[in-house]
Backbone as ProteinMPNN parsed JSONL, in Angstrom:
{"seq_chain_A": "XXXXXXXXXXXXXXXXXXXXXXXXXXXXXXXXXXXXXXXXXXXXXXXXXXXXXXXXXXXXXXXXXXXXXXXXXXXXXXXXXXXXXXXXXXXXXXXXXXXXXXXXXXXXXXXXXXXXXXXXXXXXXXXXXXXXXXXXXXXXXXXXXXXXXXXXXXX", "coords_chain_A": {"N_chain_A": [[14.38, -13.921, -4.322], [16.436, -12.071, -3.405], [15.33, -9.635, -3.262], [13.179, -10.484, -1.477], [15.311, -10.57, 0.871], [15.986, -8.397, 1.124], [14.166, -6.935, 2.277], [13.413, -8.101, 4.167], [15.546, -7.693, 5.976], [15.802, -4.937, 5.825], [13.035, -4.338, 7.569], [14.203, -6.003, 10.034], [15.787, -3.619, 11.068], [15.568, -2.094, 13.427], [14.913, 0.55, 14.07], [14.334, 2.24, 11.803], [12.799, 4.202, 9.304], [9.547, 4.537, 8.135], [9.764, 4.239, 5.708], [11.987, 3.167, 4.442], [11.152, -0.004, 4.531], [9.153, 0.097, 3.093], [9.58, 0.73, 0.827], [11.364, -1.291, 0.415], [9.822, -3.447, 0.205], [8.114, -2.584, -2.057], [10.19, -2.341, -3.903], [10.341, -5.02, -4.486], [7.874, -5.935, -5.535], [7.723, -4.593, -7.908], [9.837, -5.792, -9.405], [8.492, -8.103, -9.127], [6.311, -7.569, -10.579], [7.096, -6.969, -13.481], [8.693, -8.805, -14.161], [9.81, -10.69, -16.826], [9.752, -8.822, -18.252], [10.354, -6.647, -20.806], [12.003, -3.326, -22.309], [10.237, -0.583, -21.941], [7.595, -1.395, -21.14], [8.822, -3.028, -19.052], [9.75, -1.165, -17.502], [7.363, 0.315, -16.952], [5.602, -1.247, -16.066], [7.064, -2.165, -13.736], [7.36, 0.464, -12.067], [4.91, 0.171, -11.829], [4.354, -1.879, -10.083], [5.736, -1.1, -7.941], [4.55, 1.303, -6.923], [2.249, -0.237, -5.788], [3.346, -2.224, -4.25], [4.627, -0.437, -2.429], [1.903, 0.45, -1.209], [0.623, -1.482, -0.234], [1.961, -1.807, 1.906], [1.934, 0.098, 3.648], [-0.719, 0.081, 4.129], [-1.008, -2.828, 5.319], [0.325, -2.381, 7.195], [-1.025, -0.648, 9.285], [-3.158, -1.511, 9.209], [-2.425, -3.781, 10.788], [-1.495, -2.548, 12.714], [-2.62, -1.911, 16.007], [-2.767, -4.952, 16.679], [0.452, -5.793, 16.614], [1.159, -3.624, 18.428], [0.445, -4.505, 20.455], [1.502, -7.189, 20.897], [4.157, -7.033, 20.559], [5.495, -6.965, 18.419], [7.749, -5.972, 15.199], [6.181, -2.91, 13.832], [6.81, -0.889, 11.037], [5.004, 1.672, 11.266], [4.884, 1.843, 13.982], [7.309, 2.357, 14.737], [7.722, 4.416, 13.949], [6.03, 6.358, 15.003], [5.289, 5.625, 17.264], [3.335, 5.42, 19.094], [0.525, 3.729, 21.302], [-1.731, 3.624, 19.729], [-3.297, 4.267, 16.376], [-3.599, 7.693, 15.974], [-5.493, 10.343, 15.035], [-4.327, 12.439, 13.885], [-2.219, 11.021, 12.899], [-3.856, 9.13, 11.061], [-4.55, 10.894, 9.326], [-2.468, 11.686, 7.798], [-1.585, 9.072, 6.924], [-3.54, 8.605, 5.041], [-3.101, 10.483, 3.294], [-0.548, 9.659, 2.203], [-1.14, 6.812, 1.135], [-2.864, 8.07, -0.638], [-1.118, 9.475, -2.339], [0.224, 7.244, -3.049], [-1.313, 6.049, -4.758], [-1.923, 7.554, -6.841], [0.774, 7.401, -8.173], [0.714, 4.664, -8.937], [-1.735, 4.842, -10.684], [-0.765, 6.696, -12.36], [1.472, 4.898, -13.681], [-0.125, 3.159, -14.702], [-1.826, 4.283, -16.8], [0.502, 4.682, -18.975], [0.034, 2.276, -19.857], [0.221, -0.08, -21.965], [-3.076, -1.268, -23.295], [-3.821, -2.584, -25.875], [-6.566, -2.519, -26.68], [-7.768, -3.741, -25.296], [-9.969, -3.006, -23.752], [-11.6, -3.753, -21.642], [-9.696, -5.114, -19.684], [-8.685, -3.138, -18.91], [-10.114, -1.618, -17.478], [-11.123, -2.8, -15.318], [-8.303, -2.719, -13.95], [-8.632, -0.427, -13.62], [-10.659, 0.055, -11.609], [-10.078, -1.464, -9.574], [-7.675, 0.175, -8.688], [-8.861, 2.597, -8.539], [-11.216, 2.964, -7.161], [-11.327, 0.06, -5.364], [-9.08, 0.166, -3.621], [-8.773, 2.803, -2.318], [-11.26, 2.048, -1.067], [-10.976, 0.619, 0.586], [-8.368, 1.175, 1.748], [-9.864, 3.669, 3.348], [-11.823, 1.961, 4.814], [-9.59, 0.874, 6.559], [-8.41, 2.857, 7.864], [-10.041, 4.384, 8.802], [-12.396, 2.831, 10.655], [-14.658, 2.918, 11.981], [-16.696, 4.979, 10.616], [-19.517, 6.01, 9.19], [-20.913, 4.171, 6.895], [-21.57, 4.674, 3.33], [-22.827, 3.378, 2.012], [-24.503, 1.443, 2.968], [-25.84, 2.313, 5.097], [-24.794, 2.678, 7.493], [-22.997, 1.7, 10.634], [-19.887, 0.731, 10.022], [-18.289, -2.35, 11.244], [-15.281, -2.515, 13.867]], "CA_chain_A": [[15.008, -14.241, -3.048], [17.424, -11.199, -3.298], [14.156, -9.148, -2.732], [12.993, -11.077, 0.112], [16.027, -10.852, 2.335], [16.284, -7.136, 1.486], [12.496, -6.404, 2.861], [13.264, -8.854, 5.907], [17.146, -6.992, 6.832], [14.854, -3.391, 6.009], [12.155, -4.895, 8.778], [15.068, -5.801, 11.307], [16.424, -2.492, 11.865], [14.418, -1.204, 15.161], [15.378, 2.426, 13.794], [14.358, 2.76, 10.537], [11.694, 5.195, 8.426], [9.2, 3.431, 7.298], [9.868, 4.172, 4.113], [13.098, 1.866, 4.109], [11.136, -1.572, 4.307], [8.254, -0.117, 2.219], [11.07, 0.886, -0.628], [12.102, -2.675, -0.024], [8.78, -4.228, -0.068], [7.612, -2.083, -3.41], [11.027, -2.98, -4.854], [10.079, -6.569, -4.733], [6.444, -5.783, -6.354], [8.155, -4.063, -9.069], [10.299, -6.832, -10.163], [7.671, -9.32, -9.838], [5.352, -7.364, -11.354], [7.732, -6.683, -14.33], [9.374, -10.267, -14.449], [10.218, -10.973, -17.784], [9.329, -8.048, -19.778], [11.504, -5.857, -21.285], [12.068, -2.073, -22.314], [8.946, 0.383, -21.804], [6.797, -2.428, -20.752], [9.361, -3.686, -17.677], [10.016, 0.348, -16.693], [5.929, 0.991, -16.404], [5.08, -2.25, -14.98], [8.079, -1.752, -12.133], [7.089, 1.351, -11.237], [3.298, 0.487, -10.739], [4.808, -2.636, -8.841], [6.701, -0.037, -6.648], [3.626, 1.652, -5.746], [1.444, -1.035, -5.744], [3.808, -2.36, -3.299], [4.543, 0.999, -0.759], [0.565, 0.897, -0.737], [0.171, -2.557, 0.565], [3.072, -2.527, 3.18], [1.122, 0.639, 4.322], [-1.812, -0.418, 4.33], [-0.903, -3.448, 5.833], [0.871, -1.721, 9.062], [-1.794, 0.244, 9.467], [-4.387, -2.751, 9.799], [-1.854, -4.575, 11.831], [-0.746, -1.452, 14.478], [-3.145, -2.378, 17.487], [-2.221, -6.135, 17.374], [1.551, -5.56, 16.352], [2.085, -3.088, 19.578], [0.166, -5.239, 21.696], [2.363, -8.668, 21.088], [5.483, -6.833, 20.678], [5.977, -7.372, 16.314], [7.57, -4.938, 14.636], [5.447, -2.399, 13.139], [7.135, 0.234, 10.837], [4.658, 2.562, 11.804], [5.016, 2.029, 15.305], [8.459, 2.818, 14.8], [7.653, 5.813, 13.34], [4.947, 7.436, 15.893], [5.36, 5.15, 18.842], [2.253, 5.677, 19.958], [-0.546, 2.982, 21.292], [-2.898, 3.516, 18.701], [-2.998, 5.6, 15.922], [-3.958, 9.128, 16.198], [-6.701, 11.025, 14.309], [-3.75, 13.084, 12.493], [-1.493, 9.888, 11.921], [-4.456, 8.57, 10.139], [-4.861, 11.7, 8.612], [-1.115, 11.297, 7.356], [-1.426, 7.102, 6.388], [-4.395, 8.492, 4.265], [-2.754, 11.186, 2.173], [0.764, 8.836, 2.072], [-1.837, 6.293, 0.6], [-3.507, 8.464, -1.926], [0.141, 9.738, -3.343], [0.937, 5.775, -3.437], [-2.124, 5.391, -5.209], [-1.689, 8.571, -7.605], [1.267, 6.588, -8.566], [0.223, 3.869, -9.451], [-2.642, 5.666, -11.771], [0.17, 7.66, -13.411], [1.717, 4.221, -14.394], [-0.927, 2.381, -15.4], [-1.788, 5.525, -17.788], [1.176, 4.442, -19.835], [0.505, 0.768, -20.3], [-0.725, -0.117, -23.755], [-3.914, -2.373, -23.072], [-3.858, -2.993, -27.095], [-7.728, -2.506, -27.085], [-8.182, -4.183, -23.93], [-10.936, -2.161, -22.72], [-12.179, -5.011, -20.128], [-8.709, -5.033, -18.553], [-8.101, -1.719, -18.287], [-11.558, -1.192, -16.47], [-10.707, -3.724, -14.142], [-7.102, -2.51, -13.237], [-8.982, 1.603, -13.257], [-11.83, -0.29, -11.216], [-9.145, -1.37, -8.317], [-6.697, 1.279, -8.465], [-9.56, 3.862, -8.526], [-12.124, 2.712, -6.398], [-11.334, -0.988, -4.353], [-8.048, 0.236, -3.102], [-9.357, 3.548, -1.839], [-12.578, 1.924, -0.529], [-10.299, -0.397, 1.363], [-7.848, 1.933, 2.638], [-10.684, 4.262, 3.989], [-12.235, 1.437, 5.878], [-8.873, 0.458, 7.544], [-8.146, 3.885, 8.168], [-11.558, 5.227, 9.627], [-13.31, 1.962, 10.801], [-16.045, 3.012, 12.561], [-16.888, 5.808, 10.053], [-20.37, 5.985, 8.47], [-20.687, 3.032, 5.823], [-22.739, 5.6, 2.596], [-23.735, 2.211, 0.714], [-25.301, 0.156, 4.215], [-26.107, 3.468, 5.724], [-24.825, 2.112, 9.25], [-21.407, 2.027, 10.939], [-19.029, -0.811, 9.732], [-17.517, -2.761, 12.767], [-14.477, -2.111, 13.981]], "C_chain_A": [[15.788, -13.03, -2.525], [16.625, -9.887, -2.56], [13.721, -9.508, -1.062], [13.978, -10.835, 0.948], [16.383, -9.292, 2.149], [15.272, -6.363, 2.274], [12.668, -7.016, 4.384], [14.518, -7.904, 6.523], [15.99, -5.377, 6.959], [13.826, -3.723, 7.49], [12.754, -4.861, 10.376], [15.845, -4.47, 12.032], [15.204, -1.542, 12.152], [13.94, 0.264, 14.767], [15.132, 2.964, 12.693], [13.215, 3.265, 9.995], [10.864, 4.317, 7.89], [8.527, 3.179, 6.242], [10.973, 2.962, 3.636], [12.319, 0.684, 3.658], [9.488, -1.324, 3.209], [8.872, 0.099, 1.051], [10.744, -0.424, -0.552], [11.05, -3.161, -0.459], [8.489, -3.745, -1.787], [8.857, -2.359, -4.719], [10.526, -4.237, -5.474], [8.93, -6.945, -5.144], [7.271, -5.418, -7.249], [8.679, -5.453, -9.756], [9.196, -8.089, -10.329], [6.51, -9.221, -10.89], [6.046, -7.612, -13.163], [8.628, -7.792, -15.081], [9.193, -10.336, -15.626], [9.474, -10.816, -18.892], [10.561, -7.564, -19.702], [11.196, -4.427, -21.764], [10.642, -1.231, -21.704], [8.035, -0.103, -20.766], [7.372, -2.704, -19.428], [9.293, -2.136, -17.118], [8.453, 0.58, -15.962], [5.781, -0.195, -15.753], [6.201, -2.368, -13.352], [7.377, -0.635, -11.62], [5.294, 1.55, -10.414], [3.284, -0.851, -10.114], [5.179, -1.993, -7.524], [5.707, 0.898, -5.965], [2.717, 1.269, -5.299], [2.213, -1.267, -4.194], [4.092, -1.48, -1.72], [2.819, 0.535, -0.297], [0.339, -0.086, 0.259], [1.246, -2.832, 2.053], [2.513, -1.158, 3.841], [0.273, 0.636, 4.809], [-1.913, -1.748, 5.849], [-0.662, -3.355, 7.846], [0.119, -1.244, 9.137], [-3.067, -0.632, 9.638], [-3.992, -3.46, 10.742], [-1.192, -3.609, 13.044], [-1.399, -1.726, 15.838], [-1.895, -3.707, 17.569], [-0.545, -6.32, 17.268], [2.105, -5.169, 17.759], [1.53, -4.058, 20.733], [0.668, -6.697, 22.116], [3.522, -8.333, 20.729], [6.137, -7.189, 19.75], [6.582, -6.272, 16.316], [6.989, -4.739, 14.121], [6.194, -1.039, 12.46], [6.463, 1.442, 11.532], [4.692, 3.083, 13.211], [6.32, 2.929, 15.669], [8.661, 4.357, 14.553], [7.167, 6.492, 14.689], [5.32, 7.162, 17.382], [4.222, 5.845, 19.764], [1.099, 4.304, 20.516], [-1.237, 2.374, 20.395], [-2.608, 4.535, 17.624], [-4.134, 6.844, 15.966], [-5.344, 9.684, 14.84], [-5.554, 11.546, 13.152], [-2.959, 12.007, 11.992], [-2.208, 8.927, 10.966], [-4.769, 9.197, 8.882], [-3.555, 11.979, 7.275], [-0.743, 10.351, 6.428], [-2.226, 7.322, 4.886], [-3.811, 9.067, 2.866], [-1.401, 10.294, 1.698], [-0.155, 7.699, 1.016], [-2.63, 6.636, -1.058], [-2.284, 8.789, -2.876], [0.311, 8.311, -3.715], [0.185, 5.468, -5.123], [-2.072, 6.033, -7.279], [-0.43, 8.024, -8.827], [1.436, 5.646, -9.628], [-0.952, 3.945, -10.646], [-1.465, 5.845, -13.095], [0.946, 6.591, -14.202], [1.072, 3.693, -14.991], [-1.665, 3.095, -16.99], [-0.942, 5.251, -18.729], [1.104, 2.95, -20.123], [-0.471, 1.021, -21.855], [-1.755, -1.633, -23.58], [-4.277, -3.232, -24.291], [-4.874, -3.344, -27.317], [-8.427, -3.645, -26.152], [-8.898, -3.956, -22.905], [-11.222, -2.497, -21.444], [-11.185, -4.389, -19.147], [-8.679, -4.098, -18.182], [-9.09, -1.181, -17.245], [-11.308, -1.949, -15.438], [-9.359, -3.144, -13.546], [-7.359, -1.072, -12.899], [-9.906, 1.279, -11.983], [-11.097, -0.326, -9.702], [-8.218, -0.632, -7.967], [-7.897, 2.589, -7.658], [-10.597, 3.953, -7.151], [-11.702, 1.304, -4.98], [-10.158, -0.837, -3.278], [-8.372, 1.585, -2.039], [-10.348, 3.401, -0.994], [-11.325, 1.143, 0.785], [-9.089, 0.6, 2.552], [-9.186, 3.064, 3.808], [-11.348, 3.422, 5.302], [-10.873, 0.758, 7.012], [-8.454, 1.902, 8.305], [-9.166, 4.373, 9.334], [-12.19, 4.083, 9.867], [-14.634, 1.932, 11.302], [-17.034, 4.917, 11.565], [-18.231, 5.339, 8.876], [-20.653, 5.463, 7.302], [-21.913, 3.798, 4.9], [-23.669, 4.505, 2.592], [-25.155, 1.209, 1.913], [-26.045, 1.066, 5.078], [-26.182, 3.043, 7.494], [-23.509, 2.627, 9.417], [-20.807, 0.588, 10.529], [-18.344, -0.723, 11.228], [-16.443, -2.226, 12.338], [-13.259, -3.358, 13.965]], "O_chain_A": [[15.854, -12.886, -1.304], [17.067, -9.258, -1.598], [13.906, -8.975, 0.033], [13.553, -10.86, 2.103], [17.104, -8.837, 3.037], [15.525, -5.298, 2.839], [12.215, -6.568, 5.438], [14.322, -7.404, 7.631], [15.547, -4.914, 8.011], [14.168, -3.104, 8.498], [12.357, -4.281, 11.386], [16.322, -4.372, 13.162], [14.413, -0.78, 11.596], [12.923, 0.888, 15.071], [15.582, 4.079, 12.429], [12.298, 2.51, 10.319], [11.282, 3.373, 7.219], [7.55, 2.54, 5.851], [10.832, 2.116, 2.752], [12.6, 0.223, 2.552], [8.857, -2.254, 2.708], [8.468, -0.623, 0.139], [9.899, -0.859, -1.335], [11.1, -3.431, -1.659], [8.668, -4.579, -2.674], [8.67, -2.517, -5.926], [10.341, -4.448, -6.672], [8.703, -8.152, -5.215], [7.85, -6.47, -7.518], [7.982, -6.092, -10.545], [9.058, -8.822, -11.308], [5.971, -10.037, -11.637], [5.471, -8.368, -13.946], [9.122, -7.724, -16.207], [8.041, -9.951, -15.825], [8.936, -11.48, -19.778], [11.512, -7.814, -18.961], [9.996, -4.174, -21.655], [10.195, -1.779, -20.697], [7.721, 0.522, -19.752], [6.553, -2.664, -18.51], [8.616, -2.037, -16.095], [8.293, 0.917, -14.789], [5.872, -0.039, -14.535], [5.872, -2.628, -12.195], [6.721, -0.855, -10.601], [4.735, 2.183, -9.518], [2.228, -1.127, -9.546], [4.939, -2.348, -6.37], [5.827, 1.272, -4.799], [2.088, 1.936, -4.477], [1.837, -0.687, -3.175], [3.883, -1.736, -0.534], [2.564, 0.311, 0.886], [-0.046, 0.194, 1.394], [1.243, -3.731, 2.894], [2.691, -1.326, 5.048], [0.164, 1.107, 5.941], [-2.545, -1.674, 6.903], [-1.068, -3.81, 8.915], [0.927, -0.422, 8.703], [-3.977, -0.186, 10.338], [-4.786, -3.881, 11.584], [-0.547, -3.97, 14.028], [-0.646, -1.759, 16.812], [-0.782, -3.71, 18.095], [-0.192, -7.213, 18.038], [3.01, -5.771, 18.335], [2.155, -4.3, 21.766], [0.434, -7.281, 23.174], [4.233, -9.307, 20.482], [7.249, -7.696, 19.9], [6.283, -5.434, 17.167], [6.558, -5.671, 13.441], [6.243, -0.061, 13.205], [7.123, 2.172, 12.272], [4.585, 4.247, 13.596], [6.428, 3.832, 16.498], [9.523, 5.163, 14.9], [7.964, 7.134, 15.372], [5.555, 7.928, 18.317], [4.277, 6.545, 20.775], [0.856, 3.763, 19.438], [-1.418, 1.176, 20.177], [-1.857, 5.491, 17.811], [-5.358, 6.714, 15.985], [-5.8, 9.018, 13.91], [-5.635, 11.29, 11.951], [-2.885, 11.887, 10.769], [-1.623, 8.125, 10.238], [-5.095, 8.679, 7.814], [-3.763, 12.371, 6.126], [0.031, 10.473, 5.478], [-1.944, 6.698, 3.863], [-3.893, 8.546, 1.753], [-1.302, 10.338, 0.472], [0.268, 7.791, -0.136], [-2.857, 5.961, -2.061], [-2.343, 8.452, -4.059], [0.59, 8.17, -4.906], [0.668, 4.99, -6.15], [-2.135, 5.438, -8.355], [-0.577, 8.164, -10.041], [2.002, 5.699, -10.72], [-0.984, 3.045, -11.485], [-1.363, 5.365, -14.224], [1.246, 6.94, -15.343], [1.481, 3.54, -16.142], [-1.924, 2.456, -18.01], [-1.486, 5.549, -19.792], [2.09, 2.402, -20.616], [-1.271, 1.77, -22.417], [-1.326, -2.781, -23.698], [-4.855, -4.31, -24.149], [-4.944, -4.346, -28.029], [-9.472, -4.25, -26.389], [-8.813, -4.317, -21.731], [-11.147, -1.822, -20.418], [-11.402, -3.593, -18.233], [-8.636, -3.959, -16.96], [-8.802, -0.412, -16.328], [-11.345, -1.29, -14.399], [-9.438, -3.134, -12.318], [-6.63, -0.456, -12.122], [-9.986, 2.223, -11.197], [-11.366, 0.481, -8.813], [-7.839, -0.744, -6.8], [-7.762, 3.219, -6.61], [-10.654, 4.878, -6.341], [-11.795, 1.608, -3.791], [-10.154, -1.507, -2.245], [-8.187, 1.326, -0.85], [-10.568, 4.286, -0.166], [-11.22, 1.627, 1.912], [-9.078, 0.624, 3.783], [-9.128, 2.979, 5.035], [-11.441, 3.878, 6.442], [-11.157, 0.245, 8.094], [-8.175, 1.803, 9.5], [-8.932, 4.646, 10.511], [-13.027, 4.08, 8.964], [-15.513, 1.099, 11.083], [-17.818, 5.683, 12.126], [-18.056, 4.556, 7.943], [-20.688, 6.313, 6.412], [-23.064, 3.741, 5.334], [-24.842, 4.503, 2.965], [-26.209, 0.627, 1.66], [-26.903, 0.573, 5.81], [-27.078, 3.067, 8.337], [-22.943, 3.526, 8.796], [-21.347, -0.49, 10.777], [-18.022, 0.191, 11.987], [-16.226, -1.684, 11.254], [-12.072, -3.064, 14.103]]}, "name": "protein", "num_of_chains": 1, "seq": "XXXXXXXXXXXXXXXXXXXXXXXXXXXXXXXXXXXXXXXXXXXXXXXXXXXXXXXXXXXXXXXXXXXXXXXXXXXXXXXXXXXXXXXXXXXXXXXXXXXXXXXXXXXXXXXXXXXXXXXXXXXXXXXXXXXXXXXXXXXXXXXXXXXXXXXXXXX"}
């Protein structure tokens, strides 16, 4: 709850970086991710809550910036650029902000101990590495040359 109303007060101020409400947001991944572990275990699972979290409140604004400026939501990013739409280089910006998130999140997951958990760990390398990346790319670049369908994905 303490989480939640720090991500919603981060949200309400008109003026703020929008790093503030993605802090807040990735705070509040961390702890849930990390909920009731303890030493080593709560430190690595917070911190790949914390960039789990930045990624998705990036991500997120960044799928929601058309319809955001056009019904008058806040949009961190809007706040940021204040532009219409976003730009060729502010995508170029969202992308690399995205890949550090992501880099992150790698670098924690690197320290978990899967205790011969091969499966899992392929699955959590599988979406870190690839589904999160694939996903940001298509919100990023939408009309950008789909390799696998060899078309254009809608927009």
């Amino acid at each position: 709850a303490r989480g939640m109303q720090t991500f919603a007060n981060a949200e309400k101020e008109a003026n703020c970086s929008a790093d503030i409400p993605a802090n807040a947001f990735g705070e509040l991944m961390g702890e849930l991710l990390s909920y009731d572990t303890g030493g080593e275990t709560h430190a690595v699972l917070h911190e790949l809550g914390k960039a789990l979290g930045r990624w998705v409140y990036f991500i997120d604004a960044a799928e929601d910036y058309g319809q955001d400026v056009q019904k008058g939501r806040f949009n961190a990013l809007h706040a940021l650029y204040g532009t219409q739409s976003l730009t060729d280089e502010q995508r170029t910006s969202l992308d690399t902000t995205l890949t550090l998130e992501l880099a992150d999140a790698v670098a924690a997951a690197d320290l978990i101990d899967f205790d011969g958990r091969d499966d899992l760990r392929a699955v959590i390398y599988n979406i870190l590495c690839l589904g999160m990346p694939a996903q940001a790319d298509q919100v990023l670049y939408p009309k950008k040359e789909c390799k696998k369908c060899k078309g254009e994905r809608g927009a």
